[in-house]
Short mmCIF file of C-alpha atoms and ligand atoms in Angstrom, two decimals:
data_model
loop_
_atom_site.label_atom_id
_atom_site.label_comp_id
_atom_site.label_asym_id
_atom_site.label_seq_id
_atom_site.Cartn_x
_atom_site.Cartn_y
_atom_site.Cartn_z
CA MET A 84 -9.46 49.44 26.64
CA ALA A 85 -11.05 52.78 25.83
CA GLN A 86 -8.91 55.68 24.93
CA SER A 87 -9.57 58.60 22.71
CA ASP A 88 -8.55 58.04 19.10
CA PRO A 89 -7.09 61.11 17.40
CA ALA A 90 -8.15 59.77 14.05
CA LEU A 91 -11.83 60.02 15.05
CA LYS A 92 -11.68 63.55 16.45
CA PRO A 93 -12.15 65.52 13.23
CA LYS A 94 -15.43 63.81 12.55
CA LYS A 95 -17.24 65.26 15.42
CA PRO A 96 -17.02 67.74 18.15
CA LEU A 97 -16.90 65.18 20.97
CA VAL A 98 -13.89 62.97 21.49
CA ARG A 99 -15.26 59.50 21.17
CA ASP A 100 -13.91 56.60 23.12
CA HIS A 101 -13.16 53.38 21.40
CA PHE A 102 -11.97 49.91 22.23
CA THR A 103 -8.40 49.49 21.38
CA THR A 104 -7.77 45.80 21.08
CA THR A 105 -9.53 42.88 19.52
CA LEU A 106 -9.76 41.21 22.91
CA GLY A 107 -11.18 44.41 24.44
CA ILE A 108 -13.79 44.64 21.77
CA PHE A 109 -14.73 41.01 22.21
CA VAL A 110 -14.99 41.18 25.99
CA ALA A 111 -16.95 44.41 26.05
CA THR A 112 -19.45 43.11 23.52
CA LEU A 113 -19.74 39.87 25.43
CA GLY A 114 -20.16 41.89 28.62
CA SER A 115 -23.39 43.37 27.18
CA ALA A 116 -24.65 40.01 25.93
CA LEU A 117 -23.99 38.01 29.15
CA GLY A 118 -26.31 38.59 31.96
CA LEU A 119 -29.65 37.45 33.37
CA GLY A 120 -30.54 36.33 29.90
CA ASN A 121 -28.17 33.46 30.27
CA LEU A 122 -28.41 32.60 33.91
CA TRP A 123 -32.05 33.33 34.66
CA LYS A 124 -34.14 33.66 31.45
CA PHE A 125 -32.74 30.81 29.42
CA PRO A 126 -33.27 28.17 32.09
CA ALA A 127 -36.72 29.52 33.04
CA LEU A 128 -37.93 29.58 29.45
CA THR A 129 -36.41 26.22 28.59
CA GLY A 130 -38.14 24.71 31.63
CA ALA A 131 -41.46 26.33 30.87
CA ASN A 132 -41.43 25.44 27.13
CA GLY A 133 -40.68 21.80 27.33
CA GLY A 134 -36.84 21.63 27.20
CA ALA A 135 -34.67 20.47 24.30
CA ALA A 136 -36.96 21.38 21.41
CA PHE A 137 -37.04 24.95 22.70
CA VAL A 138 -33.26 24.93 23.08
CA LEU A 139 -32.95 23.76 19.45
CA ALA A 140 -35.30 26.53 18.30
CA TYR A 141 -33.38 29.02 20.32
CA ILE A 142 -30.01 27.98 18.87
CA ILE A 143 -31.42 28.08 15.26
CA SER A 144 -32.84 31.51 15.92
CA THR A 145 -29.54 32.63 17.31
CA ILE A 146 -27.66 31.60 14.19
CA LEU A 147 -30.25 32.66 11.52
CA VAL A 148 -31.69 35.71 13.22
CA GLY A 149 -29.56 36.91 16.27
CA LEU A 150 -26.17 36.68 14.56
CA PRO A 151 -27.21 38.54 11.27
CA VAL A 152 -28.91 41.27 13.26
CA MET A 153 -25.89 41.58 15.50
CA ILE A 154 -23.52 42.00 12.44
CA SER A 155 -25.99 44.50 10.94
CA GLU A 156 -26.15 46.54 14.11
CA LEU A 157 -22.39 46.55 14.70
CA VAL A 158 -21.60 47.59 11.12
CA ILE A 159 -24.19 50.37 11.14
CA GLY A 160 -22.70 51.78 14.34
CA ARG A 161 -19.08 51.30 13.23
CA SER A 162 -19.69 52.95 9.83
CA GLN A 163 -20.91 56.17 11.49
CA HIS A 164 -19.15 56.01 14.87
CA ALA A 165 -22.37 57.42 16.26
CA ASN A 166 -25.30 56.35 18.47
CA ALA A 167 -28.23 54.42 16.99
CA ILE A 168 -30.43 57.41 16.10
CA THR A 169 -27.70 59.52 14.62
CA SER A 170 -26.28 56.61 12.67
CA PHE A 171 -29.65 56.10 10.98
CA ARG A 172 -30.02 59.81 10.37
CA ARG A 173 -26.65 60.00 8.63
CA LEU A 174 -27.18 56.79 6.64
CA ALA A 175 -30.68 57.73 5.56
CA PRO A 176 -31.08 61.50 5.82
CA GLY A 177 -34.62 62.80 5.85
CA LYS A 178 -36.05 59.30 6.25
CA LEU A 179 -37.86 57.75 9.13
CA TRP A 180 -35.23 55.04 9.90
CA TRP A 181 -34.23 56.84 13.03
CA LEU A 182 -37.50 55.64 14.53
CA VAL A 183 -35.94 52.19 14.84
CA GLY A 184 -33.55 53.83 17.37
CA ALA A 185 -36.42 55.52 19.13
CA LEU A 186 -38.33 52.23 19.40
CA GLY A 187 -35.22 50.79 20.96
CA ALA A 188 -35.08 53.46 23.63
CA LEU A 189 -38.70 52.51 24.57
CA ALA A 190 -37.78 48.86 24.56
CA ALA A 191 -35.00 49.59 26.98
CA PHE A 192 -37.56 50.88 29.49
CA PHE A 193 -39.70 47.76 29.30
CA ILE A 194 -36.70 45.41 29.56
CA LEU A 195 -35.21 47.33 32.52
CA ALA A 196 -38.63 47.38 34.20
CA PHE A 197 -38.42 43.63 34.96
CA TYR A 198 -34.68 43.24 34.67
CA THR A 199 -33.95 45.54 37.60
CA GLU A 200 -36.45 43.56 39.71
CA VAL A 201 -34.69 40.28 38.97
CA VAL A 202 -31.40 41.86 39.92
CA ALA A 203 -33.06 43.00 43.18
CA TRP A 204 -34.03 39.39 43.84
CA VAL A 205 -30.42 38.33 43.27
CA LEU A 206 -29.17 40.97 45.73
CA LEU A 207 -31.90 40.21 48.32
CA TYR A 208 -30.90 36.52 48.09
CA ILE A 209 -27.35 37.21 49.26
CA PRO A 210 -28.28 37.72 52.98
CA LYS A 211 -30.48 34.66 52.81
CA ALA A 212 -27.67 32.67 51.46
CA ILE A 213 -25.37 33.98 54.18
CA SER A 214 -27.77 33.31 57.00
CA GLY A 215 -28.20 29.70 55.96
CA GLU A 216 -31.88 30.02 55.11
CA LEU A 217 -31.05 28.54 51.73
CA ALA A 218 -28.84 25.72 53.01
CA THR A 219 -31.15 22.87 51.79
CA SER A 220 -31.52 20.51 48.93
CA ASP A 221 -35.26 20.52 49.19
CA PRO A 222 -36.72 22.58 46.37
CA ALA A 223 -39.96 22.99 48.36
CA VAL A 224 -38.05 24.94 50.97
CA THR A 225 -36.11 27.16 48.55
CA GLU A 226 -39.35 27.80 46.71
CA LYS A 227 -41.00 29.03 49.82
CA VAL A 228 -38.02 31.33 50.44
CA PHE A 229 -38.27 32.61 46.97
CA VAL A 230 -42.03 33.10 46.96
CA SER A 231 -41.96 34.90 50.32
CA LEU A 232 -39.33 37.21 48.87
CA ILE A 233 -41.18 38.16 45.70
CA SER A 234 -44.47 38.52 47.40
CA ASN A 235 -43.13 41.04 49.78
CA PRO A 236 -44.03 44.40 48.21
CA VAL A 237 -41.76 46.59 50.26
CA ALA A 238 -38.67 44.50 49.71
CA SER A 239 -39.46 44.14 46.01
CA LEU A 240 -39.86 47.92 45.57
CA VAL A 241 -37.01 49.08 47.70
CA GLY A 242 -34.74 46.44 46.20
CA GLN A 243 -35.59 47.66 42.72
CA TRP A 244 -35.09 51.27 43.64
CA ILE A 245 -31.66 50.53 45.02
CA VAL A 246 -30.74 48.75 41.76
CA ILE A 247 -31.98 51.64 39.65
CA ALA A 248 -30.23 54.14 41.78
CA TYR A 249 -27.00 52.28 41.66
CA VAL A 250 -27.12 52.00 37.90
CA ALA A 251 -27.96 55.70 37.54
CA VAL A 252 -25.07 56.62 39.86
CA ILE A 253 -22.61 54.64 37.68
CA ILE A 254 -23.95 56.31 34.55
CA ILE A 255 -23.76 59.79 36.09
CA ALA A 256 -20.36 59.28 37.64
CA GLY A 257 -19.14 57.96 34.29
CA VAL A 258 -17.36 55.11 35.95
CA ALA A 259 -18.77 52.64 33.50
CA LYS A 260 -15.29 52.08 32.13
CA GLY A 261 -14.07 51.09 35.52
CA ILE A 262 -17.06 48.79 35.91
CA GLU A 263 -16.30 47.26 32.53
CA ARG A 264 -12.73 46.66 33.54
CA VAL A 265 -13.92 44.83 36.70
CA THR A 266 -16.48 42.86 34.72
CA ARG A 267 -13.72 41.67 32.45
CA ILE A 268 -11.84 40.08 35.26
CA LEU A 269 -14.98 38.73 36.93
CA ILE A 270 -16.56 37.09 33.89
CA PRO A 271 -13.96 34.29 33.77
CA ILE A 272 -14.56 33.74 37.45
CA LEU A 273 -18.29 33.44 36.88
CA PHE A 274 -17.54 30.97 34.06
CA ALA A 275 -15.41 28.92 36.49
CA ILE A 276 -18.14 28.88 39.18
CA LEU A 277 -20.77 27.95 36.64
CA ILE A 278 -18.56 25.00 35.44
CA LEU A 279 -18.09 24.00 39.05
CA ILE A 280 -21.81 24.05 39.85
CA GLY A 281 -22.32 22.17 36.52
CA ILE A 282 -19.88 19.43 37.48
CA ARG A 283 -21.56 19.07 40.90
CA SER A 284 -24.88 18.86 39.25
CA LEU A 285 -23.64 16.13 36.91
CA THR A 286 -22.06 14.15 39.71
CA LEU A 287 -24.78 14.28 42.42
CA PRO A 288 -24.21 10.97 44.32
CA GLY A 289 -26.83 8.35 43.84
CA LYS A 290 -28.78 10.34 41.28
CA ALA A 291 -27.49 8.86 37.99
CA ALA A 292 -30.89 8.22 36.52
CA GLU A 293 -32.23 11.66 37.39
CA ILE A 294 -29.11 13.33 36.00
CA ARG A 295 -29.67 11.52 32.76
CA GLN A 296 -33.33 12.61 32.79
CA GLY A 297 -32.19 16.25 33.21
CA LEU A 298 -29.72 16.04 30.38
CA ALA A 299 -32.33 14.40 28.11
CA PHE A 300 -34.72 17.22 29.05
CA LEU A 301 -32.10 19.68 27.88
CA PHE A 302 -30.66 17.81 24.81
CA THR A 303 -33.18 15.29 23.34
CA PRO A 304 -35.76 17.40 21.46
CA ASP A 305 -39.41 16.43 21.20
CA LEU A 306 -40.39 18.48 18.15
CA THR A 307 -44.18 18.10 18.90
CA LYS A 308 -43.63 20.67 21.59
CA LEU A 309 -42.87 23.38 19.05
CA THR A 310 -45.83 25.64 18.41
CA PHE A 311 -45.42 29.04 16.75
CA SER A 312 -45.80 30.73 20.10
CA VAL A 313 -42.97 28.64 21.50
CA LEU A 314 -40.92 29.56 18.39
CA LEU A 315 -41.59 33.24 18.89
CA THR A 316 -40.45 32.92 22.49
CA ALA A 317 -37.25 31.18 21.39
CA MET A 318 -36.59 33.86 18.81
CA GLY A 319 -37.32 36.60 21.38
CA LEU A 320 -34.77 34.96 23.74
CA ALA A 321 -32.19 34.91 20.86
CA PHE A 322 -32.70 38.66 20.50
CA PHE A 323 -32.61 39.31 24.20
CA LYS A 324 -29.47 37.26 24.90
CA LEU A 325 -27.44 38.86 22.18
CA SER A 326 -28.66 42.36 23.17
CA VAL A 327 -29.91 43.02 19.65
CA GLY A 328 -33.01 44.53 18.08
CA MET A 329 -32.93 47.79 19.95
CA GLY A 330 -29.70 49.68 19.15
CA THR A 331 -27.35 48.59 21.96
CA MET A 332 -25.06 46.94 19.45
CA ILE A 333 -25.16 49.95 17.13
CA THR A 334 -23.82 51.90 20.07
CA TYR A 335 -21.22 49.28 20.78
CA GLY A 336 -20.22 49.10 17.11
CA SER A 337 -19.62 52.83 17.13
CA TYR A 338 -16.80 52.23 19.56
CA PHE A 339 -15.13 49.58 17.35
CA THR A 340 -11.94 50.36 15.52
CA ASP A 341 -12.01 50.56 11.75
CA ASP A 342 -9.85 47.48 11.48
CA ALA A 343 -11.97 45.22 13.64
CA ASN A 344 -13.31 42.11 11.98
CA ILE A 345 -17.00 42.41 12.80
CA PRO A 346 -18.34 39.09 11.43
CA ARG A 347 -15.63 37.24 13.34
CA ILE A 348 -16.21 39.08 16.62
CA ALA A 349 -19.93 38.68 16.34
CA LEU A 350 -19.56 34.92 15.75
CA ARG A 351 -17.31 34.50 18.77
CA VAL A 352 -19.63 36.52 21.01
CA MET A 353 -22.55 34.43 19.81
CA LEU A 354 -20.66 31.12 20.55
CA ALA A 355 -19.60 32.23 23.96
CA ASP A 356 -23.08 33.44 24.82
CA VAL A 357 -24.66 30.17 23.77
CA LEU A 358 -21.98 28.25 25.71
CA VAL A 359 -22.71 30.13 28.90
CA SER A 360 -26.52 29.45 28.55
CA ILE A 361 -25.95 25.72 27.98
CA LEU A 362 -23.65 25.68 31.06
CA ALA A 363 -26.36 27.30 33.13
CA GLY A 364 -28.79 24.65 31.77
CA VAL A 365 -26.36 21.90 32.73
CA ALA A 366 -25.96 23.34 36.16
CA ILE A 367 -29.73 23.52 36.72
CA PHE A 368 -31.69 20.74 34.94
CA PRO A 369 -29.98 17.62 36.34
CA ALA A 370 -30.56 19.03 39.82
CA VAL A 371 -34.20 19.82 38.94
CA PHE A 372 -34.82 16.21 38.40
CA ALA A 373 -32.50 14.89 41.12
CA PHE A 374 -34.25 16.97 43.91
CA GLY A 375 -37.77 16.59 42.50
CA ALA A 376 -38.31 20.26 41.47
CA GLU A 377 -40.64 21.31 38.73
CA PRO A 378 -38.92 22.41 35.51
CA ALA A 379 -41.85 24.64 34.54
CA VAL A 380 -41.99 26.81 37.65
CA GLY A 381 -41.02 29.90 35.60
CA PRO A 382 -38.99 32.83 36.72
CA GLY A 383 -38.06 31.20 40.04
CA LEU A 384 -36.19 28.24 38.53
CA LEU A 385 -32.72 29.66 39.07
CA PHE A 386 -33.49 30.79 42.59
CA ILE A 387 -35.13 27.55 43.56
CA THR A 388 -32.70 25.11 42.02
CA ILE A 389 -29.14 26.59 42.35
CA PRO A 390 -29.13 26.52 46.18
CA THR A 391 -30.19 22.85 46.11
CA VAL A 392 -26.97 22.10 44.14
CA THR A 393 -24.59 24.34 45.91
CA ASN A 394 -25.80 23.02 49.28
CA THR A 395 -24.35 19.58 48.40
CA MET A 396 -20.97 21.06 47.77
CA PRO A 397 -18.13 21.72 50.30
CA LEU A 398 -18.33 25.44 51.19
CA GLY A 399 -21.69 25.44 49.39
CA GLY A 400 -22.81 28.65 51.10
CA VAL A 401 -19.68 30.48 49.84
CA VAL A 402 -20.23 29.19 46.34
CA MET A 403 -23.80 30.34 46.45
CA VAL A 404 -22.92 33.81 47.63
CA ALA A 405 -20.14 34.03 44.99
CA PHE A 406 -22.55 32.91 42.30
CA LEU A 407 -25.10 35.57 43.35
CA VAL A 408 -22.58 38.37 43.51
CA LEU A 409 -21.10 37.48 40.13
CA THR A 410 -24.54 37.21 38.67
CA ALA A 411 -25.32 40.69 39.87
CA ILE A 412 -22.06 41.99 38.35
CA ALA A 413 -22.71 40.32 35.01
CA ALA A 414 -26.19 41.80 35.09
CA THR A 415 -24.78 45.26 35.81
CA GLY A 416 -22.89 45.35 32.49
CA ALA A 417 -26.16 44.44 30.68
CA MET A 418 -28.13 47.05 32.63
CA LEU A 419 -25.67 49.75 31.86
CA SER A 420 -25.81 49.00 28.10
CA LEU A 421 -29.64 49.19 28.34
CA PHE A 422 -29.84 52.32 30.45
CA GLU A 423 -27.47 54.17 28.20
CA VAL A 424 -29.88 53.95 25.25
CA PRO A 425 -32.69 56.24 26.59
CA VAL A 426 -30.19 58.46 28.39
CA ALA A 427 -28.23 59.10 25.25
CA TYR A 428 -31.42 59.72 23.32
CA LEU A 429 -32.79 62.20 25.89
CA ALA A 430 -29.41 63.97 26.29
CA GLU A 431 -29.14 64.36 22.49
CA LYS A 432 -32.74 65.02 21.43
CA THR A 433 -33.65 67.46 24.24
CA ARG A 434 -31.90 70.20 26.10
CA LEU A 435 -31.35 68.11 29.17
CA THR A 436 -27.90 67.53 30.43
CA ARG A 437 -26.67 64.00 30.82
CA THR A 438 -27.26 64.06 34.56
CA GLN A 439 -30.81 65.32 34.16
CA ALA A 440 -31.42 62.77 31.42
CA THR A 441 -30.23 60.08 33.73
CA VAL A 442 -32.38 61.25 36.62
CA ILE A 443 -35.46 61.43 34.48
CA THR A 444 -34.80 58.00 33.00
CA ALA A 445 -34.32 56.61 36.47
CA VAL A 446 -37.61 58.13 37.85
CA LEU A 447 -39.58 56.91 34.77
CA LEU A 448 -38.04 53.54 35.13
CA ALA A 449 -38.85 53.31 38.82
CA LEU A 450 -42.50 54.17 37.96
CA ILE A 451 -42.81 51.53 35.20
CA GLY A 452 -40.61 49.17 37.05
CA SER A 453 -42.78 49.34 40.18
CA THR A 454 -45.56 47.64 38.25
CA ALA A 455 -43.20 44.75 37.64
CA ALA A 456 -41.90 44.80 41.22
CA LEU A 457 -45.37 44.48 42.62
CA SER A 458 -46.51 41.77 40.12
CA SER A 459 -46.26 38.98 42.65
CA SER A 460 -47.84 40.94 45.53
CA THR A 461 -50.01 43.94 45.42
CA LEU A 462 -50.64 43.81 41.70
CA ALA A 463 -50.76 40.06 41.39
CA ASN A 464 -54.35 40.07 40.25
CA VAL A 465 -54.04 42.84 37.74
CA LYS A 466 -53.71 41.19 34.38
CA ILE A 467 -53.53 42.75 30.93
CA PHE A 468 -53.92 40.23 28.01
CA GLY A 469 -53.83 37.61 30.78
CA LYS A 470 -50.38 38.60 31.88
CA THR A 471 -49.08 40.36 35.02
CA PHE A 472 -47.11 43.51 34.37
CA PHE A 473 -43.90 41.71 34.92
CA ASP A 474 -44.76 39.23 32.20
CA LEU A 475 -46.28 41.91 30.02
CA TRP A 476 -43.09 44.02 29.83
CA ASP A 477 -41.03 40.92 29.25
CA TYR A 478 -43.38 39.72 26.44
CA LEU A 479 -43.75 43.14 24.82
CA SER A 480 -40.05 43.73 24.65
CA SER A 481 -38.67 40.22 23.74
CA ASN A 482 -41.52 38.92 21.70
CA LEU A 483 -42.59 42.11 19.92
CA MET A 484 -40.29 45.10 20.03
CA LEU A 485 -36.89 43.38 19.57
CA PRO A 486 -38.15 41.24 16.61
CA ILE A 487 -39.74 44.33 15.01
CA GLY A 488 -36.46 46.30 15.54
CA GLY A 489 -34.40 43.39 14.24
CA PHE A 490 -36.57 43.04 11.15
CA PHE A 491 -36.08 46.69 10.25
CA ILE A 492 -32.41 46.62 10.91
CA CYS A 493 -31.91 43.68 8.59
CA VAL A 494 -34.14 45.18 5.91
CA PHE A 495 -32.12 48.35 6.21
CA VAL A 496 -28.81 46.64 5.74
CA GLY A 497 -30.05 44.27 3.06
CA TRP A 498 -32.36 46.51 1.00
CA VAL A 499 -31.66 50.16 1.78
CA TRP A 500 -27.94 50.54 2.43
CA GLY A 501 -26.93 48.40 -0.47
CA TRP A 502 -24.35 45.66 -1.29
CA PRO A 503 -21.32 47.79 -2.26
CA GLN A 504 -21.50 49.86 0.96
CA VAL A 505 -22.13 46.82 3.15
CA ARG A 506 -19.29 44.92 1.50
CA ASP A 507 -16.87 47.87 1.97
CA ALA A 508 -17.91 48.30 5.59
CA LEU A 509 -17.66 44.63 6.60
CA THR A 510 -14.51 43.71 4.62
CA ASN A 511 -12.87 46.97 5.90
CA LYS A 512 -12.58 48.12 2.28
CA GLY A 513 -11.24 44.78 1.10
CA THR A 514 -8.39 44.55 3.55
CA LEU A 515 -9.88 41.61 5.48
CA ASN A 516 -10.10 39.13 2.69
CA ASN A 517 -13.47 37.80 4.10
CA GLU A 518 -15.64 38.80 1.11
CA ARG A 519 -17.19 35.22 0.93
CA VAL A 520 -18.19 35.28 4.54
CA VAL A 521 -19.59 38.76 4.08
CA LYS A 522 -21.53 37.78 0.97
CA PHE A 523 -23.01 34.77 2.79
CA PHE A 524 -23.95 37.02 5.76
CA TYR A 525 -25.49 39.59 3.37
CA GLY A 526 -27.69 36.93 1.65
CA ILE A 527 -28.97 35.70 4.96
CA ALA A 528 -29.60 39.21 6.32
CA LYS A 529 -31.30 40.29 3.08
CA PHE A 530 -33.43 37.21 2.34
CA VAL A 531 -33.63 34.77 5.26
CA THR A 532 -33.67 36.76 8.46
CA PRO A 533 -36.47 39.29 7.66
CA ILE A 534 -38.79 36.58 6.31
CA LEU A 535 -38.12 34.27 9.21
CA VAL A 536 -38.76 37.01 11.73
CA LEU A 537 -41.89 38.12 9.95
CA VAL A 538 -43.36 34.60 9.73
CA VAL A 539 -42.48 33.68 13.32
CA LEU A 540 -43.77 36.99 14.59
CA LEU A 541 -47.05 36.95 12.79
CA CYS A 542 -47.74 33.23 13.44
CA GLY A 543 -46.46 33.42 16.95
CA LEU A 544 -48.89 36.29 17.68
CA GLY A 545 -51.61 34.10 16.22
CA LEU A 546 -52.32 36.67 13.46
CA PHE A 547 -51.75 34.24 10.75
CA GLY A 548 -52.21 30.47 10.60
N1 LIG B 610 -28.29 40.42 26.81
C1 LIG B 610 -28.46 40.85 28.17
C2 LIG B 610 -28.71 39.60 29.03
O1 LIG B 610 -28.65 38.48 28.53
C3 LIG B 610 -29.60 41.79 28.34
C4 LIG B 610 -29.41 43.00 27.48
C5 LIG B 610 -28.50 43.92 27.56
C6 LIG B 610 -30.27 43.29 26.44
N2 LIG B 610 -28.62 44.81 26.49
C7 LIG B 610 -29.74 44.45 25.78
C8 LIG B 610 -31.40 42.70 25.88
C9 LIG B 610 -30.36 44.98 24.68
C10 LIG B 610 -31.99 43.22 24.76
C11 LIG B 610 -31.47 44.33 24.19
O2 LIG B 610 -28.87 39.61 30.14
#
């Protein structure tokens, strides 16, 4: 999907890769969006925040906030065919807008600090699934397995280091393109397995009432559960799942061809991403009620519930292992897109080579990440603002840095860049015949998204009201 484009060469010394087909663009962008956000974070947060009302808030945030920020980022990157910081520097020379890109590089560290640990849990679960330790439909048993795993400091640390090293090796070896190609084939398989587990969850024998309860939990909103802090978490999830608010999508947009229809691609990625999350919810929540698990257990929900469903299936162990492997692969695409942001920043802003920048990023990440890795063992009692390090990095990035980044990105597109430029960039100079859609998007990005983000952020933090 990525070949050098002679037309882009004169613009800069480096030959830039780009995606060559609409399908390639769509799949690559979706590859960054899909990951633990869908399979792990969405169910955990939905369970912890009361269910359907949270899902509704998340979907509304995705439409009114996530999608406009995604279109804004993609069009900024595509217009300059450059990384986040350079794009801002070129669009607003001499101004401080590049700081949005720098903030994004910092956010990448915080996200990866806990993300790599969750991937480590996924990998460490594979031998347990193979050995039969997880072959049970009793959530009390799977919970014990999960808790003993995360409270083992050595396994947590070493597991995380292995994940960081493996992502760093992919970045240094420059085989990301190969990984993306593999991901492209495996994502449909992950889809299929998720649907399979979902069907099993919806047809668990003798559990009709519990299954209905699980579906009601997921789809019948109780709006009294919506506080501003829940709204902020839902909005943070919308940012996280679409990989927006920190420059990843600016970078991806820079690889788009000049004839790509950005609003349409963004809309499709958003729909697919929401669909995968809902599928994960359908796979998990009926089983939560059927086997008497607790929806609000937090980060362990996926690890506690999925084995209870797969265990009731023929070849359940195989399905479980396949699910874990595919989850790790989906997460790899997301990790690569995160890792690349600080690496590109260091390699461009300092004299470091790309390899040195990657090694430094990996070491820094292992240091910050170890605080998250040890959050359920050695450092379990260390709390900052009442949160363990794991929760703190998660909260800081999703609930603070991504919304702040997204706010400035929309303000930039709506108020600084200006309508004629945005219109030209998104209609591909009028060739797409989508001016009404673009105008609608522009109105939302200019007036609705920034105000919504600001109100939810300030109220959600309790600074206001
Ligand atoms: N969206 C990915 C997921 O759901 C995670 C991710 C990748 C991300 N790149 C990002 C989150 C950039 C925020 C910002 O797993």
